[in-house]
């Protein structure tokens, strides 16, 4: 089923937005069937989340083709890994984490196994107070402005782009991002802070 859906990936991913949401008992039923290797249920999960996963991959990687390949690979991997989903976090967040890890691995392969982001020797300033309130950036990434935002994000350096996307599109915590990237939490917080400053500057320049 997923292989068949892959042939329609370009059309279904064109809008790069959020898919129709399924929650509660209906989603749980689909997950249970998918964990039993039900092809129809796996296809339903693809239909629900392919655009969302493609959006994450498109932000993190440097081309649409790379994002399309990564999206297909994530859902192929899902057929083997969905049994490990233990419901400790919401399924969409778990799936985004799987996709984020896949993109990080892809970036790491390009660097021949080296870390995607290496902490500067001089370090960065410590940011103690990181707001837990939703950022306006989270909303912007899901609006009609996302094409302009994506272009601006694509021009960010990898050090800024990757943690920013994991935070506001992948919905990962600072601790989770630090763990995935092998960095200190304070370093991640500082990178995201600087990334948001640079993104605001770039988006502001477009409006002038």
PDB file of C-alpha atoms in Angstrom:
ATOM      1  CA  UNK A   1       0.000   0.000   0.000  1.00  0.00           C
ATOM      2  CA  UNK A   2       2.771   2.454   0.916  1.00  0.00           C
ATOM      3  CA  UNK A   3       4.673   1.613  -2.258  1.00  0.00           C
ATOM      4  CA  UNK A   4       1.556   2.437  -4.255  1.00  0.00           C
ATOM      5  CA  UNK A   5       1.097   5.693  -2.384  1.00  0.00           C
ATOM      6  CA  UNK A   6       4.704   6.591  -3.106  1.00  0.00           C
ATOM      7  CA  UNK A   7       3.831   6.943  -6.778  1.00  0.00           C
ATOM      8  CA  UNK A   8       1.397   9.698  -5.814  1.00  0.00           C
ATOM      9  CA  UNK A   9       3.799  11.375  -3.396  1.00  0.00           C
ATOM     10  CA  UNK A  10       4.621  14.407  -5.488  1.00  0.00           C
ATOM     11  CA  UNK A  11       0.992  15.358  -5.934  1.00  0.00           C
ATOM     12  CA  UNK A  12      -0.049  14.721  -2.370  1.00  0.00           C
ATOM     13  CA  UNK A  13       2.960  16.551  -0.929  1.00  0.00           C
ATOM     14  CA  UNK A  14       2.677  19.628  -3.098  1.00  0.00           C
ATOM     15  CA  UNK A  15       0.926  21.702  -0.480  1.00  0.00           C
ATOM     16  CA  UNK A  16       3.279  20.592   2.322  1.00  0.00           C
ATOM     17  CA  UNK A  17       0.600  21.338   4.920  1.00  0.00           C
ATOM     18  CA  UNK A  18      -1.000  19.403   7.696  1.00  0.00           C
ATOM     19  CA  UNK A  19      -3.100  16.416   6.743  1.00  0.00           C
ATOM     20  CA  UNK A  20      -6.579  15.782   8.058  1.00  0.00           C
ATOM     21  CA  UNK A  21      -6.221  14.896  11.712  1.00  0.00           C
ATOM     22  CA  UNK A  22      -7.436  11.658  13.250  1.00  0.00           C
ATOM     23  CA  UNK A  23      -7.526  11.379  17.010  1.00  0.00           C
ATOM     24  CA  UNK A  24      -8.692   9.163  19.841  1.00  0.00           C
ATOM     25  CA  UNK A  25     -10.115   5.687  19.313  1.00  0.00           C
ATOM     26  CA  UNK A  26     -10.080   5.943  15.511  1.00  0.00           C
ATOM     27  CA  UNK A  27      -6.329   6.659  15.370  1.00  0.00           C
ATOM     28  CA  UNK A  28      -5.624   4.062  18.041  1.00  0.00           C
ATOM     29  CA  UNK A  29      -7.477   1.465  15.996  1.00  0.00           C
ATOM     30  CA  UNK A  30      -5.445   2.291  12.901  1.00  0.00           C
ATOM     31  CA  UNK A  31      -2.190   2.109  14.881  1.00  0.00           C
ATOM     32  CA  UNK A  32      -3.101  -1.261  16.365  1.00  0.00           C
ATOM     33  CA  UNK A  33      -3.884  -2.644  12.914  1.00  0.00           C
ATOM     34  CA  UNK A  34      -0.684  -1.193  11.500  1.00  0.00           C
ATOM     35  CA  UNK A  35       1.316  -2.800  14.294  1.00  0.00           C
ATOM     36  CA  UNK A  36      -0.220  -6.061  13.127  1.00  0.00           C
ATOM     37  CA  UNK A  37       1.186  -5.357   9.637  1.00  0.00           C
ATOM     38  CA  UNK A  38      -2.179  -4.464   8.151  1.00  0.00           C
ATOM     39  CA  UNK A  39      -1.347  -2.904   4.774  1.00  0.00           C
ATOM     40  CA  UNK A  40      -4.542  -0.862   4.636  1.00  0.00           C
ATOM     41  CA  UNK A  41      -3.833   0.676   8.043  1.00  0.00           C
ATOM     42  CA  UNK A  42      -0.254   1.527   7.041  1.00  0.00           C
ATOM     43  CA  UNK A  43      -1.644   3.174   3.933  1.00  0.00           C
ATOM     44  CA  UNK A  44      -4.081   5.188   6.051  1.00  0.00           C
ATOM     45  CA  UNK A  45      -1.196   6.442   8.211  1.00  0.00           C
ATOM     46  CA  UNK A  46       0.628   7.460   5.048  1.00  0.00           C
ATOM     47  CA  UNK A  47      -2.440   9.351   3.838  1.00  0.00           C
ATOM     48  CA  UNK A  48      -2.798  11.141   7.162  1.00  0.00           C
ATOM     49  CA  UNK A  49       0.811  12.157   7.720  1.00  0.00           C
ATOM     50  CA  UNK A  50       2.758  12.082   4.438  1.00  0.00           C
ATOM     51  CA  UNK A  51       2.428  15.826   3.830  1.00  0.00           C
ATOM     52  CA  UNK A  52       3.455  16.636   7.381  1.00  0.00           C
ATOM     53  CA  UNK A  53       6.513  14.391   7.180  1.00  0.00           C
ATOM     54  CA  UNK A  54       7.394  15.757   3.750  1.00  0.00           C
ATOM     55  CA  UNK A  55       7.221  19.278   5.177  1.00  0.00           C
ATOM     56  CA  UNK A  56       9.732  18.397   7.897  1.00  0.00           C
ATOM     57  CA  UNK A  57      12.067  16.712   5.415  1.00  0.00           C
ATOM     58  CA  UNK A  58      11.756  19.630   2.991  1.00  0.00           C
ATOM     59  CA  UNK A  59      12.755  22.123   5.653  1.00  0.00           C
ATOM     60  CA  UNK A  60      15.707  20.046   6.856  1.00  0.00           C
ATOM     61  CA  UNK A  61      17.105  18.898   3.526  1.00  0.00           C
ATOM     62  CA  UNK A  62      18.273  21.013   0.637  1.00  0.00           C
ATOM     63  CA  UNK A  63      16.071  19.907  -2.244  1.00  0.00           C
ATOM     64  CA  UNK A  64      12.571  18.735  -2.989  1.00  0.00           C
ATOM     65  CA  UNK A  65      13.901  15.499  -4.460  1.00  0.00           C
ATOM     66  CA  UNK A  66      15.855  14.754  -1.278  1.00  0.00           C
ATOM     67  CA  UNK A  67      12.737  15.445   0.784  1.00  0.00           C
ATOM     68  CA  UNK A  68      10.585  13.179  -1.396  1.00  0.00           C
ATOM     69  CA  UNK A  69      13.128  10.368  -1.105  1.00  0.00           C
ATOM     70  CA  UNK A  70      13.404  10.859   2.658  1.00  0.00           C
ATOM     71  CA  UNK A  71       9.624  10.842   3.080  1.00  0.00           C
ATOM     72  CA  UNK A  72       9.310   7.552   1.206  1.00  0.00           C
ATOM     73  CA  UNK A  73      12.168   6.078   3.243  1.00  0.00           C
ATOM     74  CA  UNK A  74      10.542   7.166   6.531  1.00  0.00           C
ATOM     75  CA  UNK A  75       7.309   5.371   5.686  1.00  0.00           C
ATOM     76  CA  UNK A  76       9.141   2.283   4.481  1.00  0.00           C
ATOM     77  CA  UNK A  77      11.025   2.314   7.778  1.00  0.00           C
ATOM     78  CA  UNK A  78       7.694   2.745   9.577  1.00  0.00           C
ATOM     79  CA  UNK A  79       6.570  -0.680   8.388  1.00  0.00           C
ATOM     80  CA  UNK A  80       9.414  -2.167  10.449  1.00  0.00           C
ATOM     81  CA  UNK A  81       9.493   0.256  13.373  1.00  0.00           C
ATOM     82  CA  UNK A  82       5.837   0.913  14.183  1.00  0.00           C
ATOM     83  CA  UNK A  83       5.847  -2.096  16.522  1.00  0.00           C
ATOM     84  CA  UNK A  84       8.206  -0.110  18.785  1.00  0.00           C
ATOM     85  CA  UNK A  85       5.666   2.699  19.275  1.00  0.00           C
ATOM     86  CA  UNK A  86       4.664   2.387  22.950  1.00  0.00           C
ATOM     87  CA  UNK A  87       2.177   5.296  23.231  1.00  0.00           C
ATOM     88  CA  UNK A  88       4.333   7.221  25.718  1.00  0.00           C
ATOM     89  CA  UNK A  89       3.960  10.260  23.435  1.00  0.00           C
ATOM     90  CA  UNK A  90       1.306  11.131  20.820  1.00  0.00           C
ATOM     91  CA  UNK A  91       1.758   9.172  17.606  1.00  0.00           C
ATOM     92  CA  UNK A  92       2.196  12.231  15.332  1.00  0.00           C
ATOM     93  CA  UNK A  93       5.029  13.499  17.528  1.00  0.00           C
ATOM     94  CA  UNK A  94       6.626  10.049  17.567  1.00  0.00           C
ATOM     95  CA  UNK A  95       6.440   9.888  13.776  1.00  0.00           C
ATOM     96  CA  UNK A  96       7.957  13.355  13.443  1.00  0.00           C
ATOM     97  CA  UNK A  97      10.780  12.218  15.725  1.00  0.00           C
ATOM     98  CA  UNK A  98      11.385   9.212  13.465  1.00  0.00           C
ATOM     99  CA  UNK A  99      11.482  11.517  10.446  1.00  0.00           C
ATOM    100  CA  UNK A 100      13.760  14.012  12.172  1.00  0.00           C
ATOM    101  CA  UNK A 101      16.202  11.261  13.091  1.00  0.00           C
ATOM    102  CA  UNK A 102      16.124  10.009   9.511  1.00  0.00           C
ATOM    103  CA  UNK A 103      16.966  13.466   8.165  1.00  0.00           C
ATOM    104  CA  UNK A 104      19.775  13.866  10.695  1.00  0.00           C
ATOM    105  CA  UNK A 105      21.180  10.511   9.591  1.00  0.00           C
ATOM    106  CA  UNK A 106      20.973  11.647   5.959  1.00  0.00           C
ATOM    107  CA  UNK A 107      22.848  14.860   6.765  1.00  0.00           C
ATOM    108  CA  UNK A 108      25.407  12.884   8.769  1.00  0.00           C
ATOM    109  CA  UNK A 109      26.024  10.543   5.827  1.00  0.00           C
ATOM    110  CA  UNK A 110      26.796  13.559   3.683  1.00  0.00           C
ATOM    111  CA  UNK A 111      29.429  14.490   6.242  1.00  0.00           C
ATOM    112  CA  UNK A 112      30.806  10.941   6.183  1.00  0.00           C
ATOM    113  CA  UNK A 113      29.702  10.104   9.685  1.00  0.00           C
ATOM    114  CA  UNK A 114      30.688  13.350  11.373  1.00  0.00           C
ATOM    115  CA  UNK A 115      28.283  15.258  13.606  1.00  0.00           C
ATOM    116  CA  UNK A 116      25.788  17.433  11.763  1.00  0.00           C
ATOM    117  CA  UNK A 117      26.546  20.332  14.118  1.00  0.00           C
ATOM    118  CA  UNK A 118      29.812  20.716  16.037  1.00  0.00           C
ATOM    119  CA  UNK A 119      29.911  23.029  19.037  1.00  0.00           C
ATOM    120  CA  UNK A 120      32.252  25.956  18.595  1.00  0.00           C
ATOM    121  CA  UNK A 121      35.255  25.802  20.903  1.00  0.00           C
ATOM    122  CA  UNK A 122      34.542  29.205  22.347  1.00  0.00           C
ATOM    123  CA  UNK A 123      30.970  28.117  23.142  1.00  0.00           C
ATOM    124  CA  UNK A 124      27.941  30.370  23.189  1.00  0.00           C
ATOM    125  CA  UNK A 125      26.164  32.411  25.774  1.00  0.00           C
ATOM    126  CA  UNK A 126      24.002  30.440  28.199  1.00  0.00           C
ATOM    127  CA  UNK A 127      20.280  31.039  27.865  1.00  0.00           C
ATOM    128  CA  UNK A 128      18.627  30.147  31.149  1.00  0.00           C
ATOM    129  CA  UNK A 129      15.063  31.214  30.500  1.00  0.00           C
ATOM    130  CA  UNK A 130      13.532  29.534  27.464  1.00  0.00           C
ATOM    131  CA  UNK A 131       9.847  30.249  27.180  1.00  0.00           C
ATOM    132  CA  UNK A 132       7.530  27.254  27.052  1.00  0.00           C
ATOM    133  CA  UNK A 133       4.834  29.340  25.391  1.00  0.00           C
ATOM    134  CA  UNK A 134       4.036  28.606  21.733  1.00  0.00           C
ATOM    135  CA  UNK A 135       6.032  30.783  19.372  1.00  0.00           C
ATOM    136  CA  UNK A 136       4.399  32.729  16.525  1.00  0.00           C
ATOM    137  CA  UNK A 137       6.883  30.893  14.310  1.00  0.00           C
ATOM    138  CA  UNK A 138       4.991  27.662  14.930  1.00  0.00           C
ATOM    139  CA  UNK A 139       1.878  29.179  13.376  1.00  0.00           C
ATOM    140  CA  UNK A 140       3.765  30.778  10.491  1.00  0.00           C
ATOM    141  CA  UNK A 141       5.236  27.442   9.469  1.00  0.00           C
ATOM    142  CA  UNK A 142       1.699  26.120   8.916  1.00  0.00           C
ATOM    143  CA  UNK A 143       0.170  29.079   7.080  1.00  0.00           C
ATOM    144  CA  UNK A 144      -0.004  30.230   3.501  1.00  0.00           C
ATOM    145  CA  UNK A 145       3.255  32.092   4.125  1.00  0.00           C
ATOM    146  CA  UNK A 146       5.195  28.879   4.553  1.00  0.00           C
ATOM    147  CA  UNK A 147       6.685  29.048   1.022  1.00  0.00           C
ATOM    148  CA  UNK A 148       8.362  32.359   1.847  1.00  0.00           C
ATOM    149  CA  UNK A 149       9.385  31.077   5.263  1.00  0.00           C
ATOM    150  CA  UNK A 150      10.803  27.887   3.761  1.00  0.00           C
ATOM    151  CA  UNK A 151      12.885  29.922   1.326  1.00  0.00           C
ATOM    152  CA  UNK A 152      14.217  32.009   4.186  1.00  0.00           C
ATOM    153  CA  UNK A 153      14.943  28.921   6.284  1.00  0.00           C
ATOM    154  CA  UNK A 154      16.730  27.276   3.340  1.00  0.00           C
ATOM    155  CA  UNK A 155      19.182  30.180   3.302  1.00  0.00           C
ATOM    156  CA  UNK A 156      20.035  29.723   6.961  1.00  0.00           C
ATOM    157  CA  UNK A 157      23.256  27.892   7.759  1.00  0.00           C
ATOM    158  CA  UNK A 158      22.804  24.245   8.706  1.00  0.00           C
ATOM    159  CA  UNK A 159      23.758  25.043  12.307  1.00  0.00           C
ATOM    160  CA  UNK A 160      20.728  27.294  12.549  1.00  0.00           C
ATOM    161  CA  UNK A 161      18.306  25.543  10.194  1.00  0.00           C
ATOM    162  CA  UNK A 162      18.353  22.034  11.648  1.00  0.00           C
ATOM    163  CA  UNK A 163      17.630  22.834  15.323  1.00  0.00           C
ATOM    164  CA  UNK A 164      15.087  25.510  14.344  1.00  0.00           C
ATOM    165  CA  UNK A 165      13.110  23.086  12.205  1.00  0.00           C
ATOM    166  CA  UNK A 166      13.277  20.304  14.780  1.00  0.00           C
ATOM    167  CA  UNK A 167      11.909  22.706  17.385  1.00  0.00           C
ATOM    168  CA  UNK A 168       9.085  24.440  15.528  1.00  0.00           C
ATOM    169  CA  UNK A 169       8.114  21.932  12.859  1.00  0.00           C
ATOM    170  CA  UNK A 170       9.196  18.673  14.459  1.00  0.00           C
ATOM    171  CA  UNK A 171       7.837  19.922  17.814  1.00  0.00           C
ATOM    172  CA  UNK A 172      10.786  18.531  19.766  1.00  0.00           C
ATOM    173  CA  UNK A 173      11.903  19.903  23.107  1.00  0.00           C
ATOM    174  CA  UNK A 174      15.326  21.456  23.602  1.00  0.00           C
ATOM    175  CA  UNK A 175      16.413  18.349  25.492  1.00  0.00           C
ATOM    176  CA  UNK A 176      15.237  16.073  22.675  1.00  0.00           C
ATOM    177  CA  UNK A 177      17.043  18.136  20.059  1.00  0.00           C
ATOM    178  CA  UNK A 178      20.212  18.146  22.152  1.00  0.00           C
ATOM    179  CA  UNK A 179      20.014  14.371  22.436  1.00  0.00           C
ATOM    180  CA  UNK A 180      19.442  13.849  18.724  1.00  0.00           C
ATOM    181  CA  UNK A 181      22.267  16.165  17.687  1.00  0.00           C
ATOM    182  CA  UNK A 182      24.701  15.236  20.448  1.00  0.00           C
ATOM    183  CA  UNK A 183      24.889  18.818  21.754  1.00  0.00           C
ATOM    184  CA  UNK A 184      24.471  20.555  25.092  1.00  0.00           C
ATOM    185  CA  UNK A 185      20.983  21.891  25.759  1.00  0.00           C
ATOM    186  CA  UNK A 186      22.229  25.457  26.273  1.00  0.00           C
ATOM    187  CA  UNK A 187      24.045  25.327  22.963  1.00  0.00           C
ATOM    188  CA  UNK A 188      20.846  24.204  21.213  1.00  0.00           C
ATOM    189  CA  UNK A 189      18.878  27.011  22.890  1.00  0.00           C
ATOM    190  CA  UNK A 190      21.429  29.588  21.779  1.00  0.00           C
ATOM    191  CA  UNK A 191      21.435  28.304  18.199  1.00  0.00           C
ATOM    192  CA  UNK A 192      17.639  28.457  18.017  1.00  0.00           C
ATOM    193  CA  UNK A 193      17.613  31.953  19.505  1.00  0.00           C
ATOM    194  CA  UNK A 194      20.108  33.151  16.909  1.00  0.00           C
ATOM    195  CA  UNK A 195      18.281  31.302  14.134  1.00  0.00           C
ATOM    196  CA  UNK A 196      15.022  33.080  14.976  1.00  0.00           C
ATOM    197  CA  UNK A 197      16.813  36.438  14.965  1.00  0.00           C
ATOM    198  CA  UNK A 198      18.318  35.703  11.552  1.00  0.00           C
ATOM    199  CA  UNK A 199      15.007  34.408  10.187  1.00  0.00           C
ATOM    200  CA  UNK A 200      13.173  37.548  11.332  1.00  0.00           C
ATOM    201  CA  UNK A 201      15.843  39.664   9.662  1.00  0.00           C
ATOM    202  CA  UNK A 202      15.543  37.776   6.377  1.00  0.00           C
ATOM    203  CA  UNK A 203      11.737  37.872   6.375  1.00  0.00           C
ATOM    204  CA  UNK A 204      11.845  41.565   7.269  1.00  0.00           C
ATOM    205  CA  UNK A 205      14.165  42.266   4.348  1.00  0.00           C
ATOM    206  CA  UNK A 206      11.697  40.583   1.987  1.00  0.00           C
ATOM    207  CA  UNK A 207       9.007  42.968   3.061  1.00  0.00           C
ATOM    208  CA  UNK A 208      11.053  46.061   2.265  1.00  0.00           C
TER     209      UNK A 208
END
